XYZ file of C-alpha atoms in Angstrom:
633
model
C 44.525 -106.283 58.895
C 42.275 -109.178 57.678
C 38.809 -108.914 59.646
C 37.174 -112.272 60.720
C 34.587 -112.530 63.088
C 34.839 -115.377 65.985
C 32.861 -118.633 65.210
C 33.724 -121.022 67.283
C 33.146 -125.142 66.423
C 33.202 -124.591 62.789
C 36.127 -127.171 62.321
C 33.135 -129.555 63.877
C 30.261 -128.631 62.052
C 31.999 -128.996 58.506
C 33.514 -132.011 56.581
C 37.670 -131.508 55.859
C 38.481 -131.497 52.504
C 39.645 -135.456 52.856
C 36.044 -135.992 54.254
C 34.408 -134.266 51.622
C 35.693 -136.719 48.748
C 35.115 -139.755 50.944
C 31.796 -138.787 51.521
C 30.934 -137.969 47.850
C 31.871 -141.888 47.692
C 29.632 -143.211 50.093
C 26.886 -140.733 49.467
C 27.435 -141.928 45.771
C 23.754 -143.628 46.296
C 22.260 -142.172 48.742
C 22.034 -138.455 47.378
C 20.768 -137.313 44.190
C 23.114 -136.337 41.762
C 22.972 -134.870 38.204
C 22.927 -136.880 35.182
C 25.522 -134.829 33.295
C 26.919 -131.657 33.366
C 24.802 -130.479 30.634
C 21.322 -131.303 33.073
C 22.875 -129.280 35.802
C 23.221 -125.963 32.873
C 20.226 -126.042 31.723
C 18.519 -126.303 35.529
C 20.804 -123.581 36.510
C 19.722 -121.308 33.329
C 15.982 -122.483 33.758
C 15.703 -120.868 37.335
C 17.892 -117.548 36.807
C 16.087 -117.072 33.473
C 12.465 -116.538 33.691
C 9.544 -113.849 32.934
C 11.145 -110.961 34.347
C 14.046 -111.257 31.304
C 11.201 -111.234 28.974
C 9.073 -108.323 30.017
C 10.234 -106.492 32.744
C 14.217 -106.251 31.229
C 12.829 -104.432 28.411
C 11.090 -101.994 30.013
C 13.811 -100.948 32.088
C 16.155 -100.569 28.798
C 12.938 -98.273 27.420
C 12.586 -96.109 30.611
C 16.272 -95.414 31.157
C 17.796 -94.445 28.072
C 17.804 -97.330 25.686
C 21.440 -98.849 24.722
C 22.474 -96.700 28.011
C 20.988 -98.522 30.067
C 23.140 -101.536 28.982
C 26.554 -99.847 30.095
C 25.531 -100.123 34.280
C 23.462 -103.277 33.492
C 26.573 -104.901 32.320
C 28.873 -103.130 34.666
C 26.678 -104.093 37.369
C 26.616 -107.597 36.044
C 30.312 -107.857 36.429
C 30.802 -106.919 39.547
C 27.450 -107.847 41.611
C 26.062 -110.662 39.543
C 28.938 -112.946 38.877
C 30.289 -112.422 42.436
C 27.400 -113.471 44.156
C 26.581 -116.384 41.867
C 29.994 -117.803 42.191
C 29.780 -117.302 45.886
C 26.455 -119.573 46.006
C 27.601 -122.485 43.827
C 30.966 -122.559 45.479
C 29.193 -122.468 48.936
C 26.520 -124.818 47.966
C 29.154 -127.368 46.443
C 31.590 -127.369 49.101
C 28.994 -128.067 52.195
C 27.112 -130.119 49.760
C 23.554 -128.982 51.378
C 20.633 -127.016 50.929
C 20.295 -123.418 52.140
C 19.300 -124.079 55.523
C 22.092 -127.051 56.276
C 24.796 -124.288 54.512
C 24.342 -121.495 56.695
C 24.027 -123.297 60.110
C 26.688 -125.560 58.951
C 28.928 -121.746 58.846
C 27.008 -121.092 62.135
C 23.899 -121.772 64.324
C 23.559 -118.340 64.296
C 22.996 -118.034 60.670
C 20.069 -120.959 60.621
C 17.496 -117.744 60.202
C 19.026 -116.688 56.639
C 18.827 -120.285 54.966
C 14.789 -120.191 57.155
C 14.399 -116.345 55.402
C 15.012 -118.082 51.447
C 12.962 -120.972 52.135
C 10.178 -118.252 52.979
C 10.634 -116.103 50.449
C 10.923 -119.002 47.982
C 7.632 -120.168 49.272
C 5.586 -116.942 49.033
C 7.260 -116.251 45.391
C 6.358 -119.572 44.464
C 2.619 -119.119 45.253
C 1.937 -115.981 42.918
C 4.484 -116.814 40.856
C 3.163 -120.137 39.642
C -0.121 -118.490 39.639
C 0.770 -116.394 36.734
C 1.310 -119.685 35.017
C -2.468 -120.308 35.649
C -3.192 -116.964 33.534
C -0.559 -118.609 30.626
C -2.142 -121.885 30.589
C -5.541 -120.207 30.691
C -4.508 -117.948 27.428
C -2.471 -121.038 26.014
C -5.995 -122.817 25.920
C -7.985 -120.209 24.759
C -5.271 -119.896 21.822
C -6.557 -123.043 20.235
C -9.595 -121.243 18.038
C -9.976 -118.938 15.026
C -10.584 -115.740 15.597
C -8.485 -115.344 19.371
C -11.150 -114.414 21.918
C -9.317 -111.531 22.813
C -9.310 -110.221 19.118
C -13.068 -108.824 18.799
C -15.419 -107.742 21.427
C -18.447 -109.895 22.468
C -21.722 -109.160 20.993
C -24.277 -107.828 24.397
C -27.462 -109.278 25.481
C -29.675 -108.154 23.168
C -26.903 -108.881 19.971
C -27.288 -105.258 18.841
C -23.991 -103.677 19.781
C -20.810 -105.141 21.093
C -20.527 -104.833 25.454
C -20.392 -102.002 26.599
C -17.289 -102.029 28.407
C -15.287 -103.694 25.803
C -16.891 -101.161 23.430
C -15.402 -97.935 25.566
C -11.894 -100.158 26.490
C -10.583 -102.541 24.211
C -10.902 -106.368 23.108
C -7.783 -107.129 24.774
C -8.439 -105.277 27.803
C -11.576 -106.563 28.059
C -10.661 -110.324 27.849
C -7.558 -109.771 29.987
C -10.060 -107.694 33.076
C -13.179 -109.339 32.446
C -13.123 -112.718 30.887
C -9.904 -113.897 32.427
C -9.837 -112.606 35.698
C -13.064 -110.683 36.396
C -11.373 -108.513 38.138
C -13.292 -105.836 40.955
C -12.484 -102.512 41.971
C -10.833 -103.038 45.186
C -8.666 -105.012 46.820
C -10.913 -105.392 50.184
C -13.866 -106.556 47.912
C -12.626 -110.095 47.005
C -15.489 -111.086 44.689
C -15.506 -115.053 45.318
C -13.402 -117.385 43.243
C -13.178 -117.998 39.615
C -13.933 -120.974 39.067
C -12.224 -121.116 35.462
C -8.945 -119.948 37.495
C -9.469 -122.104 40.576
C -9.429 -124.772 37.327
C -6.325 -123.307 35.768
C -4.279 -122.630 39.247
C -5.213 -126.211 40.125
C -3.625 -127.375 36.600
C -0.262 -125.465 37.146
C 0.335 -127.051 40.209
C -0.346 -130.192 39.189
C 1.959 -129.926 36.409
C 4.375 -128.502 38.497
C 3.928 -131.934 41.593
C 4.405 -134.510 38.578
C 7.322 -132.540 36.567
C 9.405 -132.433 40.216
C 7.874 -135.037 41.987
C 11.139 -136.458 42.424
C 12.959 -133.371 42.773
C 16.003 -132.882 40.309
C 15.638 -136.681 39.359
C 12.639 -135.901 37.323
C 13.200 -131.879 36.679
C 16.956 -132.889 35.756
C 14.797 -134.465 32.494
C 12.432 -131.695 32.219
C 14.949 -129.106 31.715
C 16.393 -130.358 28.418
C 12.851 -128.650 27.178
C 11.463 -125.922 29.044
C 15.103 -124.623 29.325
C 15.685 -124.729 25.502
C 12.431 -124.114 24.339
C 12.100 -120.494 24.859
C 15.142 -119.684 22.835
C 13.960 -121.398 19.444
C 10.525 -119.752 20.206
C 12.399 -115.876 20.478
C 14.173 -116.777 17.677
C 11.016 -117.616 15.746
C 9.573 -114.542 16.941
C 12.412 -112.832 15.986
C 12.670 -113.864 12.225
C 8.872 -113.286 11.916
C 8.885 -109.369 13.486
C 12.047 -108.652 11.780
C 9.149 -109.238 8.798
C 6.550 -107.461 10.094
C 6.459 -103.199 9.172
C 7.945 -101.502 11.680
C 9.749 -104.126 13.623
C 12.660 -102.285 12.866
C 11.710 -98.532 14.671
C 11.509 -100.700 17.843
C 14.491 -102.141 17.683
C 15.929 -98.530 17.113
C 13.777 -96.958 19.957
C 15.303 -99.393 22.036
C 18.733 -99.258 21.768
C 19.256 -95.944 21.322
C 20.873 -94.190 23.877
C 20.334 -91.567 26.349
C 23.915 -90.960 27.858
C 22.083 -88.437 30.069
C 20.526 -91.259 32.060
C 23.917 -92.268 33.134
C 23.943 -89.322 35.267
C 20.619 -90.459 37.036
C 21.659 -92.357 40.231
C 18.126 -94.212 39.817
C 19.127 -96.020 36.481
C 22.223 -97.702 38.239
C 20.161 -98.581 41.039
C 17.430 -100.095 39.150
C 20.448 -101.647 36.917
C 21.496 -103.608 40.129
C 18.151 -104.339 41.475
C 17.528 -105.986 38.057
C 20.959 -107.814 38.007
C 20.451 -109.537 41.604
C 16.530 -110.244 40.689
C 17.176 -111.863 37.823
C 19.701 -114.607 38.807
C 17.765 -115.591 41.112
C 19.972 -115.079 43.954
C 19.425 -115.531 47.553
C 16.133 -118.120 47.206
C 18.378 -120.743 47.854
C 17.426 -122.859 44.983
C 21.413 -122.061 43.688
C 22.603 -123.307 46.724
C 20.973 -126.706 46.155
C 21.174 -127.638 42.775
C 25.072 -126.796 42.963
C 25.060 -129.341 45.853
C 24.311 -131.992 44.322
C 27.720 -131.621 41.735
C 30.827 -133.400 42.105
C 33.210 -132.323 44.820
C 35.591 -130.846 42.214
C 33.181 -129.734 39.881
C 34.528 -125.919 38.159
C 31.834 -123.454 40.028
C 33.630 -120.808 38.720
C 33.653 -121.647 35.199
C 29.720 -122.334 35.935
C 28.948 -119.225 37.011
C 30.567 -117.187 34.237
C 29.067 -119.319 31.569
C 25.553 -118.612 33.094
C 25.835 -115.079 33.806
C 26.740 -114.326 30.248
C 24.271 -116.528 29.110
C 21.396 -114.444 31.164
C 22.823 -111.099 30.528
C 22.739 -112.640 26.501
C 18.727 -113.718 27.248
C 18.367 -110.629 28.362
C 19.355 -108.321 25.715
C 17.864 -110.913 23.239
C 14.768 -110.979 24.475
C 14.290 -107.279 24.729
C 15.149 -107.296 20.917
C 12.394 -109.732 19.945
C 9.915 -107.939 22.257
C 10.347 -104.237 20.762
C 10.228 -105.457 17.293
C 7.126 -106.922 17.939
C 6.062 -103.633 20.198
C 7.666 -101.721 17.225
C 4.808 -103.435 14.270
C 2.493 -102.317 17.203
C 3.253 -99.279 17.405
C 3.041 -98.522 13.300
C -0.329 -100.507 13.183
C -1.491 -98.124 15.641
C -0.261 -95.249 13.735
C -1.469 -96.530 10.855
C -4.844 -96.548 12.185
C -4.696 -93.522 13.310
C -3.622 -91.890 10.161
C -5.593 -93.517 7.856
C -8.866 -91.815 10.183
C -7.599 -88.764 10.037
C -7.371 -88.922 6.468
C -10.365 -90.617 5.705
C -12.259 -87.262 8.118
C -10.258 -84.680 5.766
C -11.101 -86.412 2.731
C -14.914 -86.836 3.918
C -14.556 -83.214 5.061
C -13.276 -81.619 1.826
C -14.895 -84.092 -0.477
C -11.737 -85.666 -1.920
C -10.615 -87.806 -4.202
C -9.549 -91.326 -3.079
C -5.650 -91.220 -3.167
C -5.469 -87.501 -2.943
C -4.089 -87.682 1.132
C -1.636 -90.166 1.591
C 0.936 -91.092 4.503
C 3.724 -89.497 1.972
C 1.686 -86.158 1.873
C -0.665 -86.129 4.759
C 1.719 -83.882 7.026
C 1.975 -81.051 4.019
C -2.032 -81.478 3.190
C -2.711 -81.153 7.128
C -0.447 -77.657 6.869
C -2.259 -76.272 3.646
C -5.232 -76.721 4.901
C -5.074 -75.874 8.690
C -3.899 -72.057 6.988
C -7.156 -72.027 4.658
C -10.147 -73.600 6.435
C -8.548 -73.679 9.978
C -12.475 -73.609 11.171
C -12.988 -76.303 9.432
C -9.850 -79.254 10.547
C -10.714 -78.057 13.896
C -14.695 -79.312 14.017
C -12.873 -82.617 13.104
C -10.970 -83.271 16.204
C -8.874 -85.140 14.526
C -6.077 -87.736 16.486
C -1.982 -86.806 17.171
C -0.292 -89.207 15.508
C 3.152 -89.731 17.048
C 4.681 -92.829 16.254
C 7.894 -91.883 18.635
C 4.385 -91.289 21.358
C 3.284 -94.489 21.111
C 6.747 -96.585 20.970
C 7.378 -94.422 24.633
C 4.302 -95.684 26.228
C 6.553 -98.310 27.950
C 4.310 -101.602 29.632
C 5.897 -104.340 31.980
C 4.379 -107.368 33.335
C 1.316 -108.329 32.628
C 0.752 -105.454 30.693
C 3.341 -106.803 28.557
C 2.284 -110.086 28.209
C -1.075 -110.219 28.231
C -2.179 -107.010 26.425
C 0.323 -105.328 24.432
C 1.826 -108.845 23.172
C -1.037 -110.242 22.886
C -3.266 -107.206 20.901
C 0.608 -107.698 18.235
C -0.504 -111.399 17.921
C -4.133 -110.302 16.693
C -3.027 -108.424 14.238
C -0.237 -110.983 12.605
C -1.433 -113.565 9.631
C -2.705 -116.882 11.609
C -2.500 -115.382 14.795
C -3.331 -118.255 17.034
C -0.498 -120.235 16.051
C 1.855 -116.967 16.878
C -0.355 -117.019 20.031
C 0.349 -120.670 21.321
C 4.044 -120.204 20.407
C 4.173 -116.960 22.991
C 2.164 -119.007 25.579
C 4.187 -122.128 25.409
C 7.300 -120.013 25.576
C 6.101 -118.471 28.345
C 4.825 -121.617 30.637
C 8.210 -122.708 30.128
C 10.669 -119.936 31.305
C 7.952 -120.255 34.297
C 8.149 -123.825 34.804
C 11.484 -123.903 35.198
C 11.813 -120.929 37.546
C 9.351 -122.898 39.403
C 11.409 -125.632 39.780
C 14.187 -123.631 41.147
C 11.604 -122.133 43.776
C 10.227 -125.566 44.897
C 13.557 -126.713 45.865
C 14.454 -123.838 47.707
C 11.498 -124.183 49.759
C 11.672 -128.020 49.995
C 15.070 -129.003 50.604
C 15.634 -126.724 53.804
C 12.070 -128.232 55.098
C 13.593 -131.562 54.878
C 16.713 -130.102 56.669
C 14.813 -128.236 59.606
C 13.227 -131.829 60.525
C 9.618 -130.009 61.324
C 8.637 -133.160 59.542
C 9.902 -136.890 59.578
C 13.016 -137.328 57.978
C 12.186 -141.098 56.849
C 9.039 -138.985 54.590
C 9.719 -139.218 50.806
C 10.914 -136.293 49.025
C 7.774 -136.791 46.810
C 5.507 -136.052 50.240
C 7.518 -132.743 50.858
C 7.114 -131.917 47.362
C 3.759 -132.797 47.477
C 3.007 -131.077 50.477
C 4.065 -127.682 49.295
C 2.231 -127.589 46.314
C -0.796 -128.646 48.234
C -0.379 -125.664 50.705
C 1.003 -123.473 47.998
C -2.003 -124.088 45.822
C -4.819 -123.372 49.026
C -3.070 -120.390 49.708
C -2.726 -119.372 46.122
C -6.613 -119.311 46.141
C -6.553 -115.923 46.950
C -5.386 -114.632 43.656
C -8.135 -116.044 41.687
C -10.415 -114.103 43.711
C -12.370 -110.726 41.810
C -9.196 -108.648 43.590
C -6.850 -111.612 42.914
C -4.688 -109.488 40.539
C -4.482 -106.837 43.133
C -3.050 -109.382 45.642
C -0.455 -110.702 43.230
C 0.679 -106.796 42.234
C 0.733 -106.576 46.363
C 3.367 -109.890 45.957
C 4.980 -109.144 43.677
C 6.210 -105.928 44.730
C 7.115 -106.861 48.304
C 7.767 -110.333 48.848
C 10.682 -110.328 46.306
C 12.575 -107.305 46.870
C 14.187 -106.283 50.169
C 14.131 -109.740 52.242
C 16.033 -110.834 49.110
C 18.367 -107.998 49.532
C 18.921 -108.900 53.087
C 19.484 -112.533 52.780
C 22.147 -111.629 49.538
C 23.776 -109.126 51.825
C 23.509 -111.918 55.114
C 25.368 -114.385 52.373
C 28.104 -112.920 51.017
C 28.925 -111.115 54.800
C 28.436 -114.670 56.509
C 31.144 -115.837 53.761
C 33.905 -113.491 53.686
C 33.441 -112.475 57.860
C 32.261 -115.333 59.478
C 33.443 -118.258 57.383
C 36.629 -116.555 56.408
C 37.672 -115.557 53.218
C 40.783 -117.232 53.340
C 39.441 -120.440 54.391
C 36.753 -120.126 50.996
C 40.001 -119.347 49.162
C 41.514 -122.330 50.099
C 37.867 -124.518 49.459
C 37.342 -123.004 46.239
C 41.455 -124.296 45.278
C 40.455 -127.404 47.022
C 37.601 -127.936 44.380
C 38.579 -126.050 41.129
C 42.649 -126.602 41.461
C 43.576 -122.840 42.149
C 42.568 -119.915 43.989
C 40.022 -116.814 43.073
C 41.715 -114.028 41.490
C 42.284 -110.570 42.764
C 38.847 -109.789 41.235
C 36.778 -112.485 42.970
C 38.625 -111.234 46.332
C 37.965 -107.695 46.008
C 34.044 -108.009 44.871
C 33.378 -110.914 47.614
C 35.122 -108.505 50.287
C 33.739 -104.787 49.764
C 32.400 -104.641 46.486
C 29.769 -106.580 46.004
C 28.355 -106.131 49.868
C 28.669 -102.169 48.555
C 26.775 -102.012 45.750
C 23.621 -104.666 47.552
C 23.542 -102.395 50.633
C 23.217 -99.116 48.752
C 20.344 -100.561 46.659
C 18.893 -102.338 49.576
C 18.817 -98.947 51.375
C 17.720 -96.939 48.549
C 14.639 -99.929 47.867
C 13.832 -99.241 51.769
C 13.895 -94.963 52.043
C 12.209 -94.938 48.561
C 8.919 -97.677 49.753
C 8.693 -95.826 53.225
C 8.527 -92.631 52.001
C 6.012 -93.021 48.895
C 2.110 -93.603 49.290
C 1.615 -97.045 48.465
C -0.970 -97.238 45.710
C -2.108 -99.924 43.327
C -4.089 -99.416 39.945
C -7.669 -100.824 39.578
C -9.955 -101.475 36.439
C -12.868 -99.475 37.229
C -15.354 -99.258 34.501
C -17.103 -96.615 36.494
C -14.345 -94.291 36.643
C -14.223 -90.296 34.507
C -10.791 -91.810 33.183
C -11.813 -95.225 31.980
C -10.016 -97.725 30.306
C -7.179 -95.577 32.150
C -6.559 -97.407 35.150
C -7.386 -95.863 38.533
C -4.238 -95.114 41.090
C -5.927 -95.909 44.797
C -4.399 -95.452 47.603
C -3.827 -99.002 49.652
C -5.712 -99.456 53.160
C -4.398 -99.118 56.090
C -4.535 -102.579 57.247
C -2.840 -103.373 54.171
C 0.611 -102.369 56.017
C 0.323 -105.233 58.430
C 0.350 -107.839 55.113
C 3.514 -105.967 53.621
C 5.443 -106.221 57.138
C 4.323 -110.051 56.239
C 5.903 -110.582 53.188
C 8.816 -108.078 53.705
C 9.360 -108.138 56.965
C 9.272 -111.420 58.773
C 11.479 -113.327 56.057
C 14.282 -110.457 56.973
C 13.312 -110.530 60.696
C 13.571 -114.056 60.519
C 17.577 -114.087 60.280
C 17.839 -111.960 63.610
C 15.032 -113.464 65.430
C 16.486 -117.072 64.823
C 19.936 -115.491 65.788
C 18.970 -114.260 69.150
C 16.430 -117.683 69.901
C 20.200 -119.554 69.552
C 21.807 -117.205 71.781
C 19.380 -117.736 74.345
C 18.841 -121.429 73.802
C 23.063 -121.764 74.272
C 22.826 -119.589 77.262
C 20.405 -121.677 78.566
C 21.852 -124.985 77.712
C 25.544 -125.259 77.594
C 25.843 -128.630 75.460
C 27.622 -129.353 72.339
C 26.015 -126.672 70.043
C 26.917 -128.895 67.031
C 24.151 -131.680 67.804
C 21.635 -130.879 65.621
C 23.413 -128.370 63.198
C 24.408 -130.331 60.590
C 23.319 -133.069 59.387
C 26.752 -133.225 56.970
C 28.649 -132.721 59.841
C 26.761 -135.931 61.935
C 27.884 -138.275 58.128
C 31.118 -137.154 58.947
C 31.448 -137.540 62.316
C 30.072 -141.113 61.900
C 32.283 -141.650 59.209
C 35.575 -141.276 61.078
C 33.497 -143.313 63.913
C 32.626 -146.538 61.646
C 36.098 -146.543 59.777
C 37.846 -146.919 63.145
């Protein structure tokens, strides 16, 4: 028994497959369209690869057993990411709109999801093109010899270095203080900085004139921010291999923990990561693939690019650990080298006598004859398997840990544009991904003037975007972003995935997507497309979406703060979140999911009240059509 929901006047509100190449004809003008094939890759690549493969798919291989965490990551992959992907270029291709004019196209019921991606596409686009200020702010300071961030500042009175780089740590201290002058709470904002109001007001900027024109201009941008980042890995790559220890990071990494397969969390964090990192549900997808040719091979896309980001993925973790791994030994190097340097001071040694060879069997000889005397010297644990564990994501990742490797490579500012220029452009091109899925459905809702050119919606955004943004360059800026980050792009994107792929295979009709996807590839999904589109893939998004949900409602929110004040200092502080704070999450978390009910029930109530043709204002696809068949008579 096939189960299809009623929805009726979708024969109305969607172009026949006769229509559809007749209108790909006329709109041969009209509507953007990709170059080449090649322009459309590398867009598609650009927005599902970005940042989080390079610093937060690492961690996750660290935290959860190494190589083991690859076996549900690519399981996962399989049957979650590739689904879901497919589902959105085929979708996105066939009703040849953005995310708004898809889903009320399927129904004016489901306006709300395609309203829920432009907001969340909006909100992620703020902080996330904000963290582009912080790269271009690094990427300029790169450009002098020593970094700033390698030595501490000298104080007032040029007698001693500051005080609270002196108790922290260059790095730290560049990254809290000099960069983003960061407070202690997130209710104190500490006015704006004006070097980031600067920076923030440059990423934007670049972002307005690089898709000004929307995929006219980033359709030329791509061929280097999308390609860029790979030569720059593989630079990195070539130079840790070279570095000492590069190698015992590359091991830590990958080896595995098979007893983390057993932990229900590591699969769920494996499939959180998978539907994060394609970028799925933004909408973004949805538009670029409209703008393809009618028969264009979706599914052959969305393979290539799903191997291609689970490949960036496990590459990128690579070149990250073996330059976390010549971190780690320079670390332990310094450590060992004090502690011999106290035991030779101590026992009035020869230089040469302790080395690293015999340091552990010199420790033992004398710990048994002058145990009085090793303890007076306090002397450091050095664990080199300690300090490869201490696992860092994020900005952590990026702009200390990476950053304190760079200082300590030959001609480190060159190594240190390289990273930053890498960087920008995995973000850039996100960004352009983002800024379509928030413009595109704008143009569609008609809040503003159709006749408008796309470079005043585009230009609009970013204007708004960038005001907005403001209030992550504040002293608590940081804290805001962290607050984002960890709301705004988790569970409504959940919902809106699981909205899709239900609103596709229940209320569109699977066999009616079947026949579409034939229509435009020349032969019907597989048993495996059917059987992930119908249960599997909803499956697997509802049990992490549930599991995201229990987990945030039952924890105490808390957020870590740089307070040089603090007994524990440079360890950052856990506080616990205000109260008031919970009215900003329902914000970001809540109205983009409430949004696809809300807008559901507003319909109902508008079609009770007014029983005219519900498809006057659905589709604008559907009114070319309809006019179509109209003129040709």
């Amino acid at each position: 028994m096939k189960l299809k929901l009623p929805n009726p006047g979708l024969e109305k509100r969607i172009p026949s497959h006769a229509d559809l190449d007749r209108l790909e004809k006329e709109e041969a003008d009209s509507r953007p369209k990709w170059d080449n094939k090649t322009q459309y890759m590398l867009t598609c690549v650009g927005f599902c690869v970005g940042l989080g493969n390079v610093w937060r798919f690492p961690y996750l291989c660290q935290s959860h057993g190494g190589g083991a965490f690859m076996i549900p990551f690519l399981i996962l992959l399989v049957l979650e990411g590739i689904p879901l992907l497919h589902l959105e270029f085929a979708i996105g291709q066939r009703l040849r709109s953005g995310s708004v004019g898809v889903w009320r196209s399927i129904s004016p019921y489901l306006t709300g999801v395609g309203i829920a991606s432009m907001l969340v596409s909006f909100v992620v686009g703020m902080y996330y093109n904000t963290i582009m200020a912080w790269v271009m702010w690094y990427f300029f300071n790169s450009f002098q010899s020593p970094l700033p961030w390698s030595q501490c500042p000298l104080n007032e009175n040029r007698t001693g270095f500051v005080s609270e780089c002196a108790r922290s740590s260059p790095v730290d201290y560049f990254w809290y203080r000099e960069t983003l002058n960061t407070g202690t709470a997130i209710d104190e904002s500490g006015g704006l900085q004006w070097w980031m109001v600067l920076a923030l007001l440059c990423a934007w900027v670049v972002l307005y004139v690089s898709a000004i024109r929307g995929i006219e201009t980033t359709g030329k941008a791509v061929y280097i921010t999308s390609t860029l980042p790979y030569i720059v890995l593989t630079i990195f790559l070539i130079r840790g291999l070279t570095l000492k220890g590069s190698v015992n990071g590359i091991k830590f990494l990958f080896t595995p923990d098979v007893n983390e397969l057993m932990n229900p969390t590591t699969w769920l964090d494996a499939g959180a990561q998978v539907l994060f990192s394609f970028s799925l549900a933004f909408g973004g997808l949805i538009s670029f693939s409209s703008y393809n040719s009618v028969h264009n091979n979706c599914e052959q896309d969305a393979v290539i690019i799903s191997v291609i980001n689970g490949f960036t993925s496990v590459y990128s973790a690579t070149v990250i650990y073996s330059i976390i791994g010549f971190r780690a030994t320079e670390k332990f190097d310094e450590c060992l080298n004090g502690n011999i340097l106290s035991m030779m001071n101590a026992f009035d040694l020869p230089e040469g006598h302790i080395n690293e060879n015999n340091y552990d069997e010199v420790l033992k000889h004398y710990n048994q004859t002058n145990p009085g005397t090793i303890a007076d010297l306090n002397l450091e644990l050095c664990d080199i398997n300690k300090l490869l564990s201490q696992g860092v994501e994020g900005t952590g990742l990026a702009f200390i840990v990476f950053t304190e490797a760079i200082t300590k490579m030959p001609v480190s500012p060159i190594w240190s544009i390289l990273f930053f220029i890498m960087l920008f452009c995995l973000g850039l091109s996100t960004m352009f991904g983002n800024l379509e899925g928030c413009v595109v459905p704008l143009q569609d809702l008609n809040i503003l003037p159709r006749t408008w050119p796309k470079e005043v919606f585009t230009g609009l955004t970013c204007l708004v975007s960038f005001l907005i943004a403001l209030i992550f360059v504040q002293g608590s800026g940081s804290y805001w972003l962290a607050l984002f980050d960890g709301f705004a792009g988790s569970i409504p994107l959940l919902v809106i995935a699981l909205c899709e792929i239900i609103a596709v295979a229940y209320i569109y009709g699977i066999d009616r997507f079947n026949e579409d996807v034939e229509f435009m590839i020349g032969h019907k999904p597989n048993i495996f497309w059917q059987v992930t589109w119908r249960f599997l893939s909803p499956a697997i998004i509802l049990v992490i979406l549930v599991f995201y949900f229990v987990t945030t409602v039952s924890k105490t929110l808390t957020y870590l703060v740089w307070d040089p004040a603090s007994d524990t200092f440079p360890v950052l502080d856990a506080v616990t979140y205000p109260v008031w704070i919970n009215a900003i999450i329902f914000i970001l978390a809540g109205i983009p999911s409430l949004a696809i009910p809300c807008v559901a029930v507003i319909k109902f109530i508008c079609n009770r009240n007014n029983t005219s043709d519900d498809t006057e204002s659905i589709s604008t696809i559907s009114d070319k059509v309809q006019m179509t068949v109209k003129t040709s008579n």
